[in-house]
Short mmCIF file of C-alpha atoms and ligand atoms in Angstrom, two decimals:
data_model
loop_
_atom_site.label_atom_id
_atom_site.label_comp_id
_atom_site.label_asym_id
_atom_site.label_seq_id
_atom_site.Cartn_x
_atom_site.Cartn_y
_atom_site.Cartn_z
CA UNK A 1005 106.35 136.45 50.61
CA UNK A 1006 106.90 132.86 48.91
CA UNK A 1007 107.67 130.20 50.38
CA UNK A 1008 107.94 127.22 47.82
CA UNK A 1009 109.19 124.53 50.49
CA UNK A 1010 105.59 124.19 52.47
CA UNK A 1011 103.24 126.85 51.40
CA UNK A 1012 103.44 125.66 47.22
CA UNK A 1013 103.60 121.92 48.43
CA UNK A 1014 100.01 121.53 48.37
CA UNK A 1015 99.44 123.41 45.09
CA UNK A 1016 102.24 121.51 43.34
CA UNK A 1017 100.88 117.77 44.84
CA UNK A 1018 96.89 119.34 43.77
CA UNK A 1019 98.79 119.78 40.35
CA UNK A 1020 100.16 116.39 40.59
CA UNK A 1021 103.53 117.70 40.46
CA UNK A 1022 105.54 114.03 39.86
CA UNK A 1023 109.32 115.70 41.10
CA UNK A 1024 107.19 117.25 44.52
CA UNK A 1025 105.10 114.47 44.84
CA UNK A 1026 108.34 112.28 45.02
CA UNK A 1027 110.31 114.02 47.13
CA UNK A 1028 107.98 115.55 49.74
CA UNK A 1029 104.77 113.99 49.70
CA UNK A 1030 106.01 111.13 52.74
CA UNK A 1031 108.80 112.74 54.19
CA UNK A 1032 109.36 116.46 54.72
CA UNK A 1033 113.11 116.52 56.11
CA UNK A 1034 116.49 116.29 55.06
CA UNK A 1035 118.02 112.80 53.68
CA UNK A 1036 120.46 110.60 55.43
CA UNK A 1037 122.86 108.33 53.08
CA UNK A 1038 125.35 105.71 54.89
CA UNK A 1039 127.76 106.51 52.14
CA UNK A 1040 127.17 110.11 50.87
CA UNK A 1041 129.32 109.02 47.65
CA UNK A 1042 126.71 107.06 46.54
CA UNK A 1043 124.08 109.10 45.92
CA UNK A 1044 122.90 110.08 42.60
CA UNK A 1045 121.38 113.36 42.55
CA UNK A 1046 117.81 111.51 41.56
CA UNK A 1047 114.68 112.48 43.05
CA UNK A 1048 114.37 108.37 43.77
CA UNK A 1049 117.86 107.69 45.97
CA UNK A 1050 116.41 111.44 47.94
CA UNK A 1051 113.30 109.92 48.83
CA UNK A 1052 114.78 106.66 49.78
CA UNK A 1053 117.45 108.66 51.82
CA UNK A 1054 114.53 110.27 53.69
CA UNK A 1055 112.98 107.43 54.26
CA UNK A 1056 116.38 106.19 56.09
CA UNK A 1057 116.79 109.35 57.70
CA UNK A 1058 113.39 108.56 60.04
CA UNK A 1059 114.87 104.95 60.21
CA UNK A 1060 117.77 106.61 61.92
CA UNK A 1061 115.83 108.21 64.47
CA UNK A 1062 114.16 105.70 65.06
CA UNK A 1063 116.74 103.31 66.02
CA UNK A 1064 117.67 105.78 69.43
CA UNK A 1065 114.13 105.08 70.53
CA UNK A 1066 113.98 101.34 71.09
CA UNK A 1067 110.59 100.51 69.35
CA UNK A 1068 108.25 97.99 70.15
CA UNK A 1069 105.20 96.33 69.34
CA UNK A 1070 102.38 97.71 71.59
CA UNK A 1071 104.44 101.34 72.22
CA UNK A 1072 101.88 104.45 72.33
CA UNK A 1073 103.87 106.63 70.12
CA UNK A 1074 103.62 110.62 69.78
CA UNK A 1075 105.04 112.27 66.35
CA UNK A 1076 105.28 115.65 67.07
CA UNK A 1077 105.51 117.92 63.96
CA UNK A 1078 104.51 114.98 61.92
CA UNK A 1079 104.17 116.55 58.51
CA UNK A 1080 102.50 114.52 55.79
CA UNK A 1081 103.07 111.28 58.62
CA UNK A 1082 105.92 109.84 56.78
CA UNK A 1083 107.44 108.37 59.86
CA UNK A 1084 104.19 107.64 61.09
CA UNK A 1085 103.68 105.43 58.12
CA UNK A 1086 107.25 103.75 58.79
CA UNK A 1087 106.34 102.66 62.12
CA UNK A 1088 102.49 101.18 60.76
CA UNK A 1089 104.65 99.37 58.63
CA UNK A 1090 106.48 97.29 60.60
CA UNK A 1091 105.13 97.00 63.94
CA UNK A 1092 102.03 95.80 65.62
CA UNK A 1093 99.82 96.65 68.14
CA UNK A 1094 101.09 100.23 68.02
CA UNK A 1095 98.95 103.34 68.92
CA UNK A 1096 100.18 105.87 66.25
CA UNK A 1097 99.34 109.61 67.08
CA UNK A 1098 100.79 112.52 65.16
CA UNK A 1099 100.44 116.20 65.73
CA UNK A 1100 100.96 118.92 63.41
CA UNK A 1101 99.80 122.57 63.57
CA UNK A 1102 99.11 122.93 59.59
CA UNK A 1103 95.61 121.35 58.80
CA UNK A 1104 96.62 120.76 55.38
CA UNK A 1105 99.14 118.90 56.59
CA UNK A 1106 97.20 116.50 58.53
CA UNK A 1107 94.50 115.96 56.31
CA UNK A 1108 96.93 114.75 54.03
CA UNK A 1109 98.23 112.25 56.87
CA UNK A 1110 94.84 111.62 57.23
CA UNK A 1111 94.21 110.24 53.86
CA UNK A 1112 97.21 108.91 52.71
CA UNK A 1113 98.45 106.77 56.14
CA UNK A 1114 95.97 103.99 56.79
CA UNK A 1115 96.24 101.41 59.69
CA UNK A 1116 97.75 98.50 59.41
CA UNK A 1117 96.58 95.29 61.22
CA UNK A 1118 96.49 96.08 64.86
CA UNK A 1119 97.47 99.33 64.83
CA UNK A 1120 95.68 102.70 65.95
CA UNK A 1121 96.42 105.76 64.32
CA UNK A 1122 95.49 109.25 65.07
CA UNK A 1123 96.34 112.16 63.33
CA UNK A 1124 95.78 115.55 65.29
CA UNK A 1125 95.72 119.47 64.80
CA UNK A 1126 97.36 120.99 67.01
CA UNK A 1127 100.61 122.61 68.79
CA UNK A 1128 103.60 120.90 69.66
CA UNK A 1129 103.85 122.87 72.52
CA UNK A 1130 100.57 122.88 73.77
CA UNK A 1131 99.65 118.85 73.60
CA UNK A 1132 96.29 118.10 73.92
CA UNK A 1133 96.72 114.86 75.64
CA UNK A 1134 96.90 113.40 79.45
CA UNK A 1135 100.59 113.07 81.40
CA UNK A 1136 102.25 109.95 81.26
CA UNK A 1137 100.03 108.73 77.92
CA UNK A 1138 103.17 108.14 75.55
CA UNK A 1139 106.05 105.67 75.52
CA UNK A 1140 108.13 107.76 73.14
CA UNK A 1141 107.87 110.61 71.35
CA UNK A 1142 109.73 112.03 68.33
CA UNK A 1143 110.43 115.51 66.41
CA UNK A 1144 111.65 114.42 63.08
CA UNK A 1145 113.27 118.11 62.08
CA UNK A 1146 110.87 120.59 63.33
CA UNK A 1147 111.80 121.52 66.69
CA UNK A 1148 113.64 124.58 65.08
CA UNK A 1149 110.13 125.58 64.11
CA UNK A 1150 108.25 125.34 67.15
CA UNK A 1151 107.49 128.50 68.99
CA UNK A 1152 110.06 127.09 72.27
CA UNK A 1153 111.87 124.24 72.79
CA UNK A 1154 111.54 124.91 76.54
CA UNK A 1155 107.75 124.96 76.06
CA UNK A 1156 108.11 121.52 74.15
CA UNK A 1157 110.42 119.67 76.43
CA UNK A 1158 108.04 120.09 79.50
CA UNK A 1159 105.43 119.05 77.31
CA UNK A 1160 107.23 116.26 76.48
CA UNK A 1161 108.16 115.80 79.69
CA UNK A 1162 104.25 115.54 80.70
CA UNK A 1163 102.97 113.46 78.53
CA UNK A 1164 106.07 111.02 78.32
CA UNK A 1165 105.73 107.81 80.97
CA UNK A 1166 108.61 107.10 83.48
CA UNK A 1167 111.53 105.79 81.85
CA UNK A 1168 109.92 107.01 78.17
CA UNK A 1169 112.20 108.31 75.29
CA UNK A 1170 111.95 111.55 73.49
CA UNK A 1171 114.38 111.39 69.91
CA UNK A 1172 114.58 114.61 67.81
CA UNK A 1173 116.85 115.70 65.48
CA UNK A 1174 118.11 118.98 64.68
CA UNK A 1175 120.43 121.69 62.86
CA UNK A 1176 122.79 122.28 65.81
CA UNK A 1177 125.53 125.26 66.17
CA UNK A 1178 129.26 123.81 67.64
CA UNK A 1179 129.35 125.81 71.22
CA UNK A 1180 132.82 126.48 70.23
CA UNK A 1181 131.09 128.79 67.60
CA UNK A 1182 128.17 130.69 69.82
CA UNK A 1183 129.48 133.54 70.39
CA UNK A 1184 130.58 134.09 66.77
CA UNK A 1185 126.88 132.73 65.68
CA UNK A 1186 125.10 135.80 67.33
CA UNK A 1187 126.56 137.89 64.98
CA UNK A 1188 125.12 136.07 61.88
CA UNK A 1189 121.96 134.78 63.74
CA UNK A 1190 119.24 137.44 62.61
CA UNK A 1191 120.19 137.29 58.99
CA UNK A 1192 120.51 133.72 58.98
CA UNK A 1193 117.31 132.97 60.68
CA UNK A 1194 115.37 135.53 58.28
CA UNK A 1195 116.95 133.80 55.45
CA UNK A 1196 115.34 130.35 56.22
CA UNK A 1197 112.18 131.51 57.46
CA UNK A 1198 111.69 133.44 54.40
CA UNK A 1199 112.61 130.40 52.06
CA UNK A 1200 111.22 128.30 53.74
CA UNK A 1201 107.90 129.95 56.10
CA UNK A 1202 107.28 129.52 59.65
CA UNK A 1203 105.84 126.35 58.70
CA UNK A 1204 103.00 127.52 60.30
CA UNK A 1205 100.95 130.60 61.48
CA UNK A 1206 102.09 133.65 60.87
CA UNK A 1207 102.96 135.00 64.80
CA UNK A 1208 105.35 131.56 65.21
CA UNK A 1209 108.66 133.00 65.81
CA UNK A 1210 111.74 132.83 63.06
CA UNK A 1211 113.18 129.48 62.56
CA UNK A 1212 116.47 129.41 65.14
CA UNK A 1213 119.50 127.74 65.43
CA UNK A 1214 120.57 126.55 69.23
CA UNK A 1215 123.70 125.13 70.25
CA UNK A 1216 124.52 121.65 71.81
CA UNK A 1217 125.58 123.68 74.92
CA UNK A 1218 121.62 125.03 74.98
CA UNK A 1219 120.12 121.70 75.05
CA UNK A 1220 122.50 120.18 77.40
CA UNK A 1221 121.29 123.26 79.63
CA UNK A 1222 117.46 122.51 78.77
CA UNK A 1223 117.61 118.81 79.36
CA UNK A 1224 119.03 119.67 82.64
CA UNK A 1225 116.39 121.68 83.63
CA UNK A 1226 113.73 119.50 82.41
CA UNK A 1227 114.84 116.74 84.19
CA UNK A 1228 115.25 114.38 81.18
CA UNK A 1229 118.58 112.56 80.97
CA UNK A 1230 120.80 112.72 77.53
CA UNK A 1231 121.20 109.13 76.48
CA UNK A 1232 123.10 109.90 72.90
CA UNK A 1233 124.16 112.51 70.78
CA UNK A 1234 124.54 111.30 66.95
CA UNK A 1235 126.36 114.00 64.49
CA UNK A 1236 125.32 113.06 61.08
CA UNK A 1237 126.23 115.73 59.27
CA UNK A 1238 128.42 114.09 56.19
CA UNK A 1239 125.32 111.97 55.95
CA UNK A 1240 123.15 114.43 54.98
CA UNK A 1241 125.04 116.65 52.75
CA UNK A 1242 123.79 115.46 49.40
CA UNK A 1243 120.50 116.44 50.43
CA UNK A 1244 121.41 120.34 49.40
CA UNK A 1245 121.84 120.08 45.94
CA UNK A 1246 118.00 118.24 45.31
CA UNK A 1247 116.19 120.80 47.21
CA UNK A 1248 118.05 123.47 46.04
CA UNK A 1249 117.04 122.65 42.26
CA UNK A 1250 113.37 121.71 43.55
CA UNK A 1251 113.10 124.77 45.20
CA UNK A 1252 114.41 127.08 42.28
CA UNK A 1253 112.19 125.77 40.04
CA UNK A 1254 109.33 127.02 42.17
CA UNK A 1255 111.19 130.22 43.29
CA UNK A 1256 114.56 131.15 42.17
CA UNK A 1257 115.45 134.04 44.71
CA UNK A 1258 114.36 131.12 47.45
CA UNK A 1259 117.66 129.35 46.83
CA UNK A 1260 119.95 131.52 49.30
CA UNK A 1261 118.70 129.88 52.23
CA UNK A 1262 119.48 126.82 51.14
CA UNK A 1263 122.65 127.48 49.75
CA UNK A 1264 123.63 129.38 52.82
CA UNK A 1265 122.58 126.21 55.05
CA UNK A 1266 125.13 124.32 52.58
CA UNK A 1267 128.23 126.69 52.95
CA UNK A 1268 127.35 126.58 56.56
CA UNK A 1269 127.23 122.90 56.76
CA UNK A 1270 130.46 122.35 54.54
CA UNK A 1271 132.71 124.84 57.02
CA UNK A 1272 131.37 122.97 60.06
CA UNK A 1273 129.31 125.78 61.27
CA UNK A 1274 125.88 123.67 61.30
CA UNK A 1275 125.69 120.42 62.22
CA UNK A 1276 122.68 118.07 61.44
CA UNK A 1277 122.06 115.86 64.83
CA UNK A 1278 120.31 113.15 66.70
CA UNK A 1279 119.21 113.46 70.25
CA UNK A 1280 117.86 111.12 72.52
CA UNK A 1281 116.65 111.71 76.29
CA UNK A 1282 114.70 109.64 78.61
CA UNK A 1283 112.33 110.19 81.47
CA UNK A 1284 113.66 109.23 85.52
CA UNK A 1285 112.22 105.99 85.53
CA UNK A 1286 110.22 107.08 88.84
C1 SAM B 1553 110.56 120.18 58.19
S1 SAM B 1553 108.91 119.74 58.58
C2 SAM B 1553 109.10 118.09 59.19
C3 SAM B 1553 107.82 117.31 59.09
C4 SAM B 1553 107.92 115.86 59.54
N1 SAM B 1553 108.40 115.74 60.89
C5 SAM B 1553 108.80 115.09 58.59
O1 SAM B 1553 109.92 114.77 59.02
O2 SAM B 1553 108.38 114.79 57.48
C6 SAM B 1553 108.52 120.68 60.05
C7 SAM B 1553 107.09 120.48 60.50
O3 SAM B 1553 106.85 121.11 61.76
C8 SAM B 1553 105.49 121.53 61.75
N2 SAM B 1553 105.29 122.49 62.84
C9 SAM B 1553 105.81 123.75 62.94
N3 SAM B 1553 105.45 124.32 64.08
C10 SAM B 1553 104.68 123.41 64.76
C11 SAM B 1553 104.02 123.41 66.02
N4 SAM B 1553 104.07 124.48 66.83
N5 SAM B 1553 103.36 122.30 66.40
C12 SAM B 1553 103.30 121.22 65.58
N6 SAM B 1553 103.88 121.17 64.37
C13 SAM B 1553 104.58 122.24 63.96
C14 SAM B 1553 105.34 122.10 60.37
O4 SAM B 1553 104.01 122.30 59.97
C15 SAM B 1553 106.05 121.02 59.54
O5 SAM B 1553 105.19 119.99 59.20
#
């Protein structure tokens, strides 16, 4: 099976693949453009629309100097490197359960002044770390890949200290459309996993879809309170058309997927969203 999105990325940076290197070697998630009619179609405004997509995310989780911060899913540490950037005092940790991944974070993210980082393999849903040891925590665009969200939110809520934020975001189904969803949910689901891998090891479960009505349900049940729900769909729409021609010059046939997500998106069936929750503060 290919799966040119993460399994060639490696190969392609080794190669020193300029277009890859560009538009994946920070950031590994869709872009986010405050006016979708400006951008250009150039591998440039894409990474620079990534790079605003983590500031996005960002703003829901009140950052600080001095924070203990948890990326979970952290990729190549692109947001990781956007918080060393501009903060102090911060203690940086990312997880991520590809080691290729993480050495990359590894190498390419260093410190800045009084910051700690500390890049981890590992499971999202498994965190090796103590309750209560993290301010905030964030899941740039991987929760969908992560083998529970259940099994992640109490994780999160473990590790996360009273009154602590968790900010994800995520490709979201309108309830209004569940029911309709389930019939389209297995082929849909195989379609992305196959373009674009379960990320991951090989027993991870497809890539899913849940709706907002779902995480309403598992915030409840966690005990973590919804603070805002941000729908930035138009925002990220231009983001389609660059990976689809990145992606079909590794693997033509790999293009459905992402053309799919597109159609999907443009009919209003998938929405691309923020979340934020926060921890009882006792
Ligand atoms: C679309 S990428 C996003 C990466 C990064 N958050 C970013 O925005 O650049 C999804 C990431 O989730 C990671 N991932 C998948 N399952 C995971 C798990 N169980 N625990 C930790 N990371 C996981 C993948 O390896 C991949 O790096």
């Amino acid at each position: 099976m290919t799966r040119p999105y993460f399994d060639d990325l490696p190969r392609l940076f080794a190669q020193n693949d300029t277009a890859a290197l560009q538009a994946f070697g920070k950031h590994i998630h869709w872009g986010f453009w405050a006016d979708p009619a400006t951008a250009d179609g150039s591998l440039e405004d894409f990474f620079q629309a990534a790079e605003q997509l983590s500031r996005q995310l960002l703003a829901h989780a009140d950052i600080d100097d001095g924070l203990q911060i948890l990326d979970a899913g952290c990729g190549f540490g692109g947001t990781i490197a956007l918080l060393n950037g501009d903060y102090q005092n911060l203690h940086l940790t990312g997880i991520n359960i590809n080691g290729e991944q993480v050495e990359r974070a590894s190498q390419t993210v260093q410190p800045q002044g009084s910051n700690q980082l500390n890049f981890v393999c590992g499971n999202a849903c498994q965190l090796p770390f103590a309750d209560q040891a993290f301010d905030v925590v964030l899941a740039v665009e991987c929760i969908f890949a992560f083998p529970s969200r259940e099994q992640f939110f109490a994780e999160v809520r473990r590790v996360l200290r009273p009154g602590g934020k968790l900010v994800l975001c995520d490709f979201l189904i309108p309830n209004s459309l569940g029911g309709l969803w389930k019939a389209f949910e297995g082929v849909t689901n195989y379609l992305v996993t196959r373009a674009y891998g379960k990320f991951t090891a090989e027993d991870n479960p497809p890539i899913n879809f849940w709706t907002f009505a779902q995480y309403a349900q598992l915030a409840a049940a966690t005990g973590l309170s919804s603070l805002k729900i941000e729908d930035i769909t138009p925002n990220t729409v231009p983001t389609y058309p660059v990976v689809n021609r990145l992606m079909k010059a590794v693997d033509p046939s790999s293009t459905a997927a992402t053309s799919g997500l597109a159609f999907l998106t443009r009919i209003g069936a998938i929405r691309y969203v923020i979340l934020s929750y926060q921890m009882p503060l006792a």
